[in-house]
Amino acid sequence: VAAFLTWISLTFAFYGTTLGAIARSRAALVLAFAAPWTLANLLVGQNGLFTAALIGIVLLNLERRPLVSAVALACLTYKPQFGLLFPLALAAGGYWRAFGWACVVIIVIFALSGFIFGFDTFKAFLNELPKSTRTLLAEGGTGWSKLQSTYGIMRWLGNADWVAWTVHTVIAFGAAAAIVILWRSGADFALKAAGLCAGVLLVTPYVFAYDFAILGIAYAFLFRARRFDGAEYLLIGAAIVLYLTSALLAAPLGPFAAASLVVMIVRRLRARDLALIG
């Protein structure tokens, strides 16, 4: 009990502090703390708040404190499926200092891990990875309804493994291409950060409901750029409804919640383009 309370208190504080630093608003904090994905983490003691906070630290410090950003990104290797798009984004945006420092810190972390626990752990990890992939994905060890990804939706609908992988891969490559284009553009950094958060959720096939605390980081960046308008509050409400419906109906609707964030970003990009034309 003591360990559980300590864990949820520390990760909740870490997440809240990060959101506050990003959004610069108590109103945004209330919205984030009231979100169902926050409660999902607190009820079961999961690590979604910790993951989201690390992503927030990476993005918050990327422009002015690349070393801090790199350390947070290196720590994110504890869940490597959420770091897949970061190398592409950093390279596309020209953040080479953060990229380089992250590589160095990752090597240091891996070396320390090997010295402390033995380097055979890396061999064991690589040996077990295919088996875990088969058990958790191909065989649905966790249940298709819990996999909040395109892959999960396709398997939940009864499609074969190869069909689900094909559709998911198309979505993932599309998201990756969109991130590269966005991060190479002159868009506001808040839009780039929010876009990367959406991409992170769409690219990995292995994502659960508690991981959607990442949406809170994206909303914080968008709120930092400017306050939400009526349409954006509706889109946030839609994401919350989809999230709750996913839990109530045991259906993997998470990607649609992420898609509502994509609509918000595209809408702001379109408004920016129209303003430039005007």
PDB file of C-alpha atoms in Angstrom:
ATOM      1  CA  VAL A   1       0.000   0.000   0.000  1.00  0.00           C
ATOM      2  CA  ALA A   2       2.813   2.397   0.906  1.00  0.00           C
ATOM      3  CA  ALA A   3       4.601   1.682  -2.389  1.00  0.00           C
ATOM      4  CA  PHE A   4       1.384   2.171  -4.381  1.00  0.00           C
ATOM      5  CA  LEU A   5       0.559   5.502  -2.730  1.00  0.00           C
ATOM      6  CA  THR A   6       4.131   6.714  -3.113  1.00  0.00           C
ATOM      7  CA  TRP A   7       4.213   5.782  -6.785  1.00  0.00           C
ATOM      8  CA  ILE A   8       0.916   7.377  -7.790  1.00  0.00           C
ATOM      9  CA  SER A   9       1.668  10.500  -5.739  1.00  0.00           C
ATOM     10  CA  LEU A  10       5.084  11.027  -7.312  1.00  0.00           C
ATOM     11  CA  THR A  11       3.977  10.335 -10.894  1.00  0.00           C
ATOM     12  CA  PHE A  12       0.874  12.499 -10.437  1.00  0.00           C
ATOM     13  CA  ALA A  13       3.051  15.349  -9.130  1.00  0.00           C
ATOM     14  CA  PHE A  14       5.540  14.874 -11.982  1.00  0.00           C
ATOM     15  CA  TYR A  15       2.761  14.934 -14.570  1.00  0.00           C
ATOM     16  CA  GLY A  16       1.041  17.919 -12.980  1.00  0.00           C
ATOM     17  CA  THR A  17       4.238  19.935 -12.666  1.00  0.00           C
ATOM     18  CA  THR A  18       5.106  19.245 -16.295  1.00  0.00           C
ATOM     19  CA  LEU A  19       1.630  20.242 -17.499  1.00  0.00           C
ATOM     20  CA  GLY A  20       1.765  23.415 -15.460  1.00  0.00           C
ATOM     21  CA  ALA A  21       5.157  24.372 -16.891  1.00  0.00           C
ATOM     22  CA  ILE A  22       3.910  23.780 -20.430  1.00  0.00           C
ATOM     23  CA  ALA A  23       0.448  25.351 -20.257  1.00  0.00           C
ATOM     24  CA  ARG A  24       1.298  28.180 -17.832  1.00  0.00           C
ATOM     25  CA  SER A  25      -2.284  28.040 -16.616  1.00  0.00           C
ATOM     26  CA  ARG A  26      -4.156  26.579 -13.651  1.00  0.00           C
ATOM     27  CA  ALA A  27      -7.242  26.191 -15.825  1.00  0.00           C
ATOM     28  CA  ALA A  28      -5.327  23.821 -18.086  1.00  0.00           C
ATOM     29  CA  LEU A  29      -4.247  21.844 -15.027  1.00  0.00           C
ATOM     30  CA  VAL A  30      -7.851  21.420 -13.905  1.00  0.00           C
ATOM     31  CA  LEU A  31      -8.784  20.126 -17.357  1.00  0.00           C
ATOM     32  CA  ALA A  32      -5.842  17.717 -17.384  1.00  0.00           C
ATOM     33  CA  PHE A  33      -6.433  16.377 -13.880  1.00  0.00           C
ATOM     34  CA  ALA A  34     -10.140  15.906 -14.576  1.00  0.00           C
ATOM     35  CA  ALA A  35      -9.405  13.834 -17.687  1.00  0.00           C
ATOM     36  CA  PRO A  36     -10.324  10.141 -17.443  1.00  0.00           C
ATOM     37  CA  TRP A  37      -6.839   8.965 -18.488  1.00  0.00           C
ATOM     38  CA  THR A  38      -5.430  10.573 -15.337  1.00  0.00           C
ATOM     39  CA  LEU A  39      -7.890   8.663 -13.179  1.00  0.00           C
ATOM     40  CA  ALA A  40      -7.135   5.443 -15.091  1.00  0.00           C
ATOM     41  CA  ASN A  41      -3.484   5.702 -14.075  1.00  0.00           C
ATOM     42  CA  LEU A  42      -4.209   6.585 -10.444  1.00  0.00           C
ATOM     43  CA  LEU A  43      -6.676   3.736  -9.961  1.00  0.00           C
ATOM     44  CA  VAL A  44      -4.353   0.961 -11.113  1.00  0.00           C
ATOM     45  CA  GLY A  45      -0.923   2.487 -10.455  1.00  0.00           C
ATOM     46  CA  GLN A  46       0.150   2.389 -14.084  1.00  0.00           C
ATOM     47  CA  ASN A  47       3.037   4.336 -15.604  1.00  0.00           C
ATOM     48  CA  GLY A  48       1.175   6.396 -18.211  1.00  0.00           C
ATOM     49  CA  LEU A  49       1.580   9.649 -16.264  1.00  0.00           C
ATOM     50  CA  PHE A  50       5.314   9.043 -15.984  1.00  0.00           C
ATOM     51  CA  THR A  51       5.635   8.334 -19.709  1.00  0.00           C
ATOM     52  CA  ALA A  52       3.613  11.422 -20.636  1.00  0.00           C
ATOM     53  CA  ALA A  53       5.620  13.616 -18.272  1.00  0.00           C
ATOM     54  CA  LEU A  54       8.899  12.430 -19.815  1.00  0.00           C
ATOM     55  CA  ILE A  55       7.589  13.309 -23.287  1.00  0.00           C
ATOM     56  CA  GLY A  56       6.516  16.700 -21.961  1.00  0.00           C
ATOM     57  CA  ILE A  57       9.989  17.343 -20.491  1.00  0.00           C
ATOM     58  CA  VAL A  58      11.622  16.375 -23.789  1.00  0.00           C
ATOM     59  CA  LEU A  59       9.508  18.817 -25.779  1.00  0.00           C
ATOM     60  CA  LEU A  60       9.443  21.614 -23.194  1.00  0.00           C
ATOM     61  CA  ASN A  61      13.243  21.804 -23.013  1.00  0.00           C
ATOM     62  CA  LEU A  62      14.121  20.950 -26.595  1.00  0.00           C
ATOM     63  CA  GLU A  63      14.709  24.488 -27.834  1.00  0.00           C
ATOM     64  CA  ARG A  64      16.570  26.053 -24.895  1.00  0.00           C
ATOM     65  CA  ARG A  65      17.935  23.180 -22.775  1.00  0.00           C
ATOM     66  CA  PRO A  66      18.861  20.374 -25.169  1.00  0.00           C
ATOM     67  CA  LEU A  67      20.782  18.397 -22.526  1.00  0.00           C
ATOM     68  CA  VAL A  68      17.748  18.256 -20.198  1.00  0.00           C
ATOM     69  CA  SER A  69      15.616  17.240 -23.170  1.00  0.00           C
ATOM     70  CA  ALA A  70      18.141  14.551 -24.122  1.00  0.00           C
ATOM     71  CA  VAL A  71      18.227  13.047 -20.628  1.00  0.00           C
ATOM     72  CA  ALA A  72      14.415  12.796 -20.561  1.00  0.00           C
ATOM     73  CA  LEU A  73      14.410  11.241 -24.034  1.00  0.00           C
ATOM     74  CA  ALA A  74      17.027   8.702 -22.953  1.00  0.00           C
ATOM     75  CA  CYS A  75      14.873   7.798 -19.947  1.00  0.00           C
ATOM     76  CA  LEU A  76      11.964   7.206 -22.334  1.00  0.00           C
ATOM     77  CA  THR A  77      13.820   4.120 -23.609  1.00  0.00           C
ATOM     78  CA  TYR A  78      12.126   2.251 -20.759  1.00  0.00           C
ATOM     79  CA  LYS A  79       9.167   2.277 -23.170  1.00  0.00           C
ATOM     80  CA  PRO A  80      10.873   2.351 -26.570  1.00  0.00           C
ATOM     81  CA  GLN A  81       7.627   2.055 -28.541  1.00  0.00           C
ATOM     82  CA  PHE A  82       6.875   5.669 -27.622  1.00  0.00           C
ATOM     83  CA  GLY A  83      10.199   6.974 -28.873  1.00  0.00           C
ATOM     84  CA  LEU A  84       9.966   5.754 -32.462  1.00  0.00           C
ATOM     85  CA  LEU A  85       9.184   9.154 -33.982  1.00  0.00           C
ATOM     86  CA  PHE A  86      11.570  11.274 -31.933  1.00  0.00           C
ATOM     87  CA  PRO A  87      14.681  10.642 -34.081  1.00  0.00           C
ATOM     88  CA  LEU A  88      12.699  11.635 -37.186  1.00  0.00           C
ATOM     89  CA  ALA A  89      11.305  14.768 -35.539  1.00  0.00           C
ATOM     90  CA  LEU A  90      14.653  15.893 -34.124  1.00  0.00           C
ATOM     91  CA  ALA A  91      16.423  15.309 -37.440  1.00  0.00           C
ATOM     92  CA  ALA A  92      13.687  17.050 -39.446  1.00  0.00           C
ATOM     93  CA  GLY A  93      13.707  20.017 -37.065  1.00  0.00           C
ATOM     94  CA  GLY A  94      17.489  20.270 -36.961  1.00  0.00           C
ATOM     95  CA  TYR A  95      17.785  19.607 -33.216  1.00  0.00           C
ATOM     96  CA  TRP A  96      21.112  17.839 -33.583  1.00  0.00           C
ATOM     97  CA  ARG A  97      22.510  18.807 -30.179  1.00  0.00           C
ATOM     98  CA  ALA A  98      19.599  17.162 -28.392  1.00  0.00           C
ATOM     99  CA  PHE A  99      19.825  14.201 -30.776  1.00  0.00           C
ATOM    100  CA  GLY A 100      23.537  13.738 -30.072  1.00  0.00           C
ATOM    101  CA  TRP A 101      23.228  14.146 -26.301  1.00  0.00           C
ATOM    102  CA  ALA A 102      20.354  11.649 -26.248  1.00  0.00           C
ATOM    103  CA  CYS A 103      22.521   9.055 -28.004  1.00  0.00           C
ATOM    104  CA  VAL A 104      25.312   9.603 -25.476  1.00  0.00           C
ATOM    105  CA  VAL A 105      23.013   9.393 -22.447  1.00  0.00           C
ATOM    106  CA  ILE A 106      21.325   6.254 -23.803  1.00  0.00           C
ATOM    107  CA  ILE A 107      24.709   4.560 -24.166  1.00  0.00           C
ATOM    108  CA  VAL A 108      25.613   5.550 -20.593  1.00  0.00           C
ATOM    109  CA  ILE A 109      22.293   4.237 -19.241  1.00  0.00           C
ATOM    110  CA  PHE A 110      22.681   0.955 -21.099  1.00  0.00           C
ATOM    111  CA  ALA A 111      26.270   0.575 -19.896  1.00  0.00           C
ATOM    112  CA  LEU A 112      25.259   1.197 -16.274  1.00  0.00           C
ATOM    113  CA  SER A 113      22.394  -1.261 -16.642  1.00  0.00           C
ATOM    114  CA  GLY A 114      24.791  -3.875 -17.990  1.00  0.00           C
ATOM    115  CA  PHE A 115      27.334  -3.362 -15.219  1.00  0.00           C
ATOM    116  CA  ILE A 116      24.694  -3.513 -12.486  1.00  0.00           C
ATOM    117  CA  PHE A 117      22.440  -6.306 -13.735  1.00  0.00           C
ATOM    118  CA  GLY A 118      24.769  -8.095 -16.157  1.00  0.00           C
ATOM    119  CA  PHE A 119      25.016  -7.769 -19.908  1.00  0.00           C
ATOM    120  CA  ASP A 120      23.217 -11.079 -20.390  1.00  0.00           C
ATOM    121  CA  THR A 121      19.992  -9.159 -19.743  1.00  0.00           C
ATOM    122  CA  PHE A 122      20.302  -7.598 -23.219  1.00  0.00           C
ATOM    123  CA  LYS A 123      20.657 -11.016 -24.833  1.00  0.00           C
ATOM    124  CA  ALA A 124      17.674 -12.277 -22.836  1.00  0.00           C
ATOM    125  CA  PHE A 125      15.636  -9.247 -23.908  1.00  0.00           C
ATOM    126  CA  LEU A 126      16.356  -9.843 -27.595  1.00  0.00           C
ATOM    127  CA  ASN A 127      15.585 -13.551 -27.247  1.00  0.00           C
ATOM    128  CA  GLU A 128      12.266 -12.938 -25.514  1.00  0.00           C
ATOM    129  CA  LEU A 129      11.119 -10.032 -27.684  1.00  0.00           C
ATOM    130  CA  PRO A 130       9.713 -12.156 -30.569  1.00  0.00           C
ATOM    131  CA  LYS A 131       7.923 -14.425 -28.085  1.00  0.00           C
ATOM    132  CA  SER A 132       6.409 -11.467 -26.250  1.00  0.00           C
ATOM    133  CA  THR A 133       5.352  -9.887 -29.547  1.00  0.00           C
ATOM    134  CA  ARG A 134       3.634 -13.091 -30.585  1.00  0.00           C
ATOM    135  CA  THR A 135       1.920 -13.553 -27.212  1.00  0.00           C
ATOM    136  CA  LEU A 136       0.800  -9.976 -26.643  1.00  0.00           C
ATOM    137  CA  LEU A 137      -0.065  -9.017 -30.232  1.00  0.00           C
ATOM    138  CA  ALA A 138      -0.519 -11.943 -32.617  1.00  0.00           C
ATOM    139  CA  GLU A 139      -2.183 -14.170 -30.003  1.00  0.00           C
ATOM    140  CA  GLY A 140      -4.029 -11.358 -28.252  1.00  0.00           C
ATOM    141  CA  GLY A 141      -2.671 -12.167 -24.815  1.00  0.00           C
ATOM    142  CA  THR A 142      -3.963  -8.926 -23.352  1.00  0.00           C
ATOM    143  CA  GLY A 143      -7.231  -8.896 -25.285  1.00  0.00           C
ATOM    144  CA  TRP A 144      -7.858  -7.038 -28.551  1.00  0.00           C
ATOM    145  CA  SER A 145     -10.170  -4.549 -26.850  1.00  0.00           C
ATOM    146  CA  LYS A 146      -7.303  -3.303 -24.667  1.00  0.00           C
ATOM    147  CA  LEU A 147      -4.922  -2.555 -27.533  1.00  0.00           C
ATOM    148  CA  GLN A 148      -5.800   1.076 -28.314  1.00  0.00           C
ATOM    149  CA  SER A 149      -4.140   1.074 -31.721  1.00  0.00           C
ATOM    150  CA  THR A 150      -5.033   0.566 -35.367  1.00  0.00           C
ATOM    151  CA  TYR A 151      -3.671  -2.957 -35.053  1.00  0.00           C
ATOM    152  CA  GLY A 152      -5.933  -3.551 -32.057  1.00  0.00           C
ATOM    153  CA  ILE A 153      -8.998  -2.263 -33.893  1.00  0.00           C
ATOM    154  CA  MET A 154      -8.357  -4.504 -36.885  1.00  0.00           C
ATOM    155  CA  ARG A 155      -7.878  -7.613 -34.745  1.00  0.00           C
ATOM    156  CA  TRP A 156     -10.912  -6.712 -32.612  1.00  0.00           C
ATOM    157  CA  LEU A 157     -12.964  -6.579 -35.829  1.00  0.00           C
ATOM    158  CA  GLY A 158     -11.874 -10.135 -36.613  1.00  0.00           C
ATOM    159  CA  ASN A 159      -9.164  -9.532 -39.225  1.00  0.00           C
ATOM    160  CA  ALA A 160      -6.118 -11.755 -39.590  1.00  0.00           C
ATOM    161  CA  ASP A 161      -2.765 -10.756 -38.110  1.00  0.00           C
ATOM    162  CA  TRP A 162      -1.229  -9.842 -41.477  1.00  0.00           C
ATOM    163  CA  VAL A 163      -4.213  -7.667 -42.411  1.00  0.00           C
ATOM    164  CA  ALA A 164      -4.005  -5.798 -39.122  1.00  0.00           C
ATOM    165  CA  TRP A 165      -0.250  -5.278 -39.535  1.00  0.00           C
ATOM    166  CA  THR A 166      -0.716  -4.034 -43.110  1.00  0.00           C
ATOM    167  CA  VAL A 167      -3.328  -1.425 -42.152  1.00  0.00           C
ATOM    168  CA  HIS A 168      -1.404  -0.388 -39.072  1.00  0.00           C
ATOM    169  CA  THR A 169       1.826  -0.021 -41.051  1.00  0.00           C
ATOM    170  CA  VAL A 170       0.126   2.234 -43.591  1.00  0.00           C
ATOM    171  CA  ILE A 171      -1.201   4.461 -40.781  1.00  0.00           C
ATOM    172  CA  ALA A 172       2.179   4.445 -39.026  1.00  0.00           C
ATOM    173  CA  PHE A 173       4.133   5.433 -42.141  1.00  0.00           C
ATOM    174  CA  GLY A 174       1.599   8.136 -42.885  1.00  0.00           C
ATOM    175  CA  ALA A 175       1.984   9.520 -39.374  1.00  0.00           C
ATOM    176  CA  ALA A 176       5.777   9.402 -39.655  1.00  0.00           C
ATOM    177  CA  ALA A 177       5.719  11.250 -42.973  1.00  0.00           C
ATOM    178  CA  ALA A 178       3.368  13.872 -41.536  1.00  0.00           C
ATOM    179  CA  ILE A 179       5.700  14.413 -38.568  1.00  0.00           C
ATOM    180  CA  VAL A 180       8.692  14.936 -40.844  1.00  0.00           C
ATOM    181  CA  ILE A 181       6.775  17.461 -42.954  1.00  0.00           C
ATOM    182  CA  LEU A 182       5.420  19.258 -39.867  1.00  0.00           C
ATOM    183  CA  TRP A 183       8.794  19.470 -38.118  1.00  0.00           C
ATOM    184  CA  ARG A 184      10.505  20.742 -41.267  1.00  0.00           C
ATOM    185  CA  SER A 185       7.895  23.464 -41.667  1.00  0.00           C
ATOM    186  CA  GLY A 186       7.749  26.911 -40.114  1.00  0.00           C
ATOM    187  CA  ALA A 187       4.782  26.015 -37.930  1.00  0.00           C
ATOM    188  CA  ASP A 188       4.672  27.120 -34.319  1.00  0.00           C
ATOM    189  CA  PHE A 189       6.581  24.768 -32.011  1.00  0.00           C
ATOM    190  CA  ALA A 190       3.436  24.116 -29.981  1.00  0.00           C
ATOM    191  CA  LEU A 191       1.807  22.590 -33.069  1.00  0.00           C
ATOM    192  CA  LYS A 192       4.897  20.494 -33.738  1.00  0.00           C
ATOM    193  CA  ALA A 193       4.915  19.230 -30.159  1.00  0.00           C
ATOM    194  CA  ALA A 194       1.202  18.405 -30.212  1.00  0.00           C
ATOM    195  CA  GLY A 195       1.584  16.693 -33.585  1.00  0.00           C
ATOM    196  CA  LEU A 196       4.381  14.524 -32.258  1.00  0.00           C
ATOM    197  CA  CYS A 197       2.219  13.504 -29.294  1.00  0.00           C
ATOM    198  CA  ALA A 198      -0.542  12.436 -31.676  1.00  0.00           C
ATOM    199  CA  GLY A 199       1.952  10.566 -33.857  1.00  0.00           C
ATOM    200  CA  VAL A 200       3.420   8.747 -30.868  1.00  0.00           C
ATOM    201  CA  LEU A 201      -0.010   7.325 -30.031  1.00  0.00           C
ATOM    202  CA  LEU A 202      -0.785   6.340 -33.631  1.00  0.00           C
ATOM    203  CA  VAL A 203       2.512   4.703 -34.583  1.00  0.00           C
ATOM    204  CA  THR A 204       2.887   2.037 -31.913  1.00  0.00           C
ATOM    205  CA  PRO A 205       0.686  -1.088 -32.076  1.00  0.00           C
ATOM    206  CA  TYR A 206       1.182  -1.654 -28.342  1.00  0.00           C
ATOM    207  CA  VAL A 207      -0.613   1.152 -26.515  1.00  0.00           C
ATOM    208  CA  PHE A 208      -3.128   1.008 -23.690  1.00  0.00           C
ATOM    209  CA  ALA A 209      -5.779   3.342 -22.286  1.00  0.00           C
ATOM    210  CA  TYR A 210      -3.535   4.676 -19.529  1.00  0.00           C
ATOM    211  CA  ASP A 211      -0.955   5.795 -22.116  1.00  0.00           C
ATOM    212  CA  PHE A 212      -3.402   8.396 -23.414  1.00  0.00           C
ATOM    213  CA  ALA A 213      -2.215  10.763 -20.703  1.00  0.00           C
ATOM    214  CA  ILE A 214       0.024  11.873 -23.583  1.00  0.00           C
ATOM    215  CA  LEU A 215      -3.035  13.700 -24.937  1.00  0.00           C
ATOM    216  CA  GLY A 216      -2.827  15.985 -21.893  1.00  0.00           C
ATOM    217  CA  ILE A 217       0.692  17.037 -22.916  1.00  0.00           C
ATOM    218  CA  ALA A 218      -0.528  17.850 -26.428  1.00  0.00           C
ATOM    219  CA  TYR A 219      -3.462  19.895 -25.135  1.00  0.00           C
ATOM    220  CA  ALA A 220      -1.124  21.784 -22.797  1.00  0.00           C
ATOM    221  CA  PHE A 221       1.097  22.832 -25.709  1.00  0.00           C
ATOM    222  CA  LEU A 222      -1.902  23.928 -27.776  1.00  0.00           C
ATOM    223  CA  PHE A 223      -3.280  25.894 -24.822  1.00  0.00           C
ATOM    224  CA  ARG A 224       0.135  27.513 -24.350  1.00  0.00           C
ATOM    225  CA  ALA A 225       0.007  28.813 -27.932  1.00  0.00           C
ATOM    226  CA  ARG A 226      -3.506  30.244 -27.518  1.00  0.00           C
ATOM    227  CA  ARG A 227      -6.659  29.492 -25.575  1.00  0.00           C
ATOM    228  CA  PHE A 228      -9.074  26.941 -26.968  1.00  0.00           C
ATOM    229  CA  ASP A 229     -12.065  28.086 -28.964  1.00  0.00           C
ATOM    230  CA  GLY A 230     -15.498  26.488 -28.956  1.00  0.00           C
ATOM    231  CA  ALA A 231     -14.722  23.978 -31.710  1.00  0.00           C
ATOM    232  CA  GLU A 232     -11.579  22.838 -29.924  1.00  0.00           C
ATOM    233  CA  TYR A 233     -13.437  22.278 -26.672  1.00  0.00           C
ATOM    234  CA  LEU A 234     -15.851  20.108 -28.656  1.00  0.00           C
ATOM    235  CA  LEU A 235     -12.952  18.115 -30.099  1.00  0.00           C
ATOM    236  CA  ILE A 236     -11.465  17.621 -26.642  1.00  0.00           C
ATOM    237  CA  GLY A 237     -14.905  16.553 -25.429  1.00  0.00           C
ATOM    238  CA  ALA A 238     -15.118  14.097 -28.321  1.00  0.00           C
ATOM    239  CA  ALA A 239     -11.768  12.576 -27.324  1.00  0.00           C
ATOM    240  CA  ILE A 240     -12.981  12.153 -23.753  1.00  0.00           C
ATOM    241  CA  VAL A 241     -16.287  10.599 -24.865  1.00  0.00           C
ATOM    242  CA  LEU A 242     -14.452   8.186 -27.167  1.00  0.00           C
ATOM    243  CA  TYR A 243     -12.085   7.287 -24.357  1.00  0.00           C
ATOM    244  CA  LEU A 244     -14.918   6.596 -21.915  1.00  0.00           C
ATOM    245  CA  THR A 245     -16.900   4.703 -24.540  1.00  0.00           C
ATOM    246  CA  SER A 246     -13.861   2.547 -25.192  1.00  0.00           C
ATOM    247  CA  ALA A 247     -13.817   1.543 -21.528  1.00  0.00           C
ATOM    248  CA  LEU A 248     -17.585   1.044 -21.244  1.00  0.00           C
ATOM    249  CA  LEU A 249     -17.937  -1.023 -24.426  1.00  0.00           C
ATOM    250  CA  ALA A 250     -14.532  -2.747 -24.244  1.00  0.00           C
ATOM    251  CA  ALA A 251     -13.718  -1.433 -27.725  1.00  0.00           C
ATOM    252  CA  PRO A 252     -10.340  -0.090 -28.932  1.00  0.00           C
ATOM    253  CA  LEU A 253     -11.441   3.440 -29.833  1.00  0.00           C
ATOM    254  CA  GLY A 254      -8.234   5.123 -28.698  1.00  0.00           C
ATOM    255  CA  PRO A 255      -6.964   5.937 -32.209  1.00  0.00           C
ATOM    256  CA  PHE A 256     -10.119   7.963 -32.857  1.00  0.00           C
ATOM    257  CA  ALA A 257      -9.398  10.010 -29.718  1.00  0.00           C
ATOM    258  CA  ALA A 258      -5.911  10.650 -31.118  1.00  0.00           C
ATOM    259  CA  ALA A 259      -7.495  11.509 -34.473  1.00  0.00           C
ATOM    260  CA  SER A 260      -9.537  14.272 -32.820  1.00  0.00           C
ATOM    261  CA  LEU A 261      -6.230  15.804 -31.711  1.00  0.00           C
ATOM    262  CA  VAL A 262      -4.997  15.584 -35.297  1.00  0.00           C
ATOM    263  CA  VAL A 263      -8.097  17.506 -36.416  1.00  0.00           C
ATOM    264  CA  MET A 264      -7.286  20.253 -33.891  1.00  0.00           C
ATOM    265  CA  ILE A 265      -3.735  20.545 -35.212  1.00  0.00           C
ATOM    266  CA  VAL A 266      -4.772  20.567 -38.876  1.00  0.00           C
ATOM    267  CA  ARG A 267      -7.407  23.172 -38.086  1.00  0.00           C
ATOM    268  CA  ARG A 268      -4.814  25.462 -36.508  1.00  0.00           C
ATOM    269  CA  LEU A 269      -2.384  24.906 -39.365  1.00  0.00           C
ATOM    270  CA  ARG A 270      -5.096  25.818 -41.837  1.00  0.00           C
ATOM    271  CA  ALA A 271      -5.925  28.976 -39.857  1.00  0.00           C
ATOM    272  CA  ARG A 272      -2.218  29.876 -39.872  1.00  0.00           C
ATOM    273  CA  ASP A 273      -1.973  29.397 -43.643  1.00  0.00           C
ATOM    274  CA  LEU A 274      -5.062  31.504 -44.233  1.00  0.00           C
ATOM    275  CA  ALA A 275      -3.622  34.261 -42.023  1.00  0.00           C
ATOM    276  CA  LEU A 276      -0.364  34.213 -43.994  1.00  0.00           C
ATOM    277  CA  ILE A 277      -2.247  34.399 -47.283  1.00  0.00           C
ATOM    278  CA  GLY A 278      -4.350  37.259 -45.929  1.00  0.00           C
TER     279      GLY A 278
END
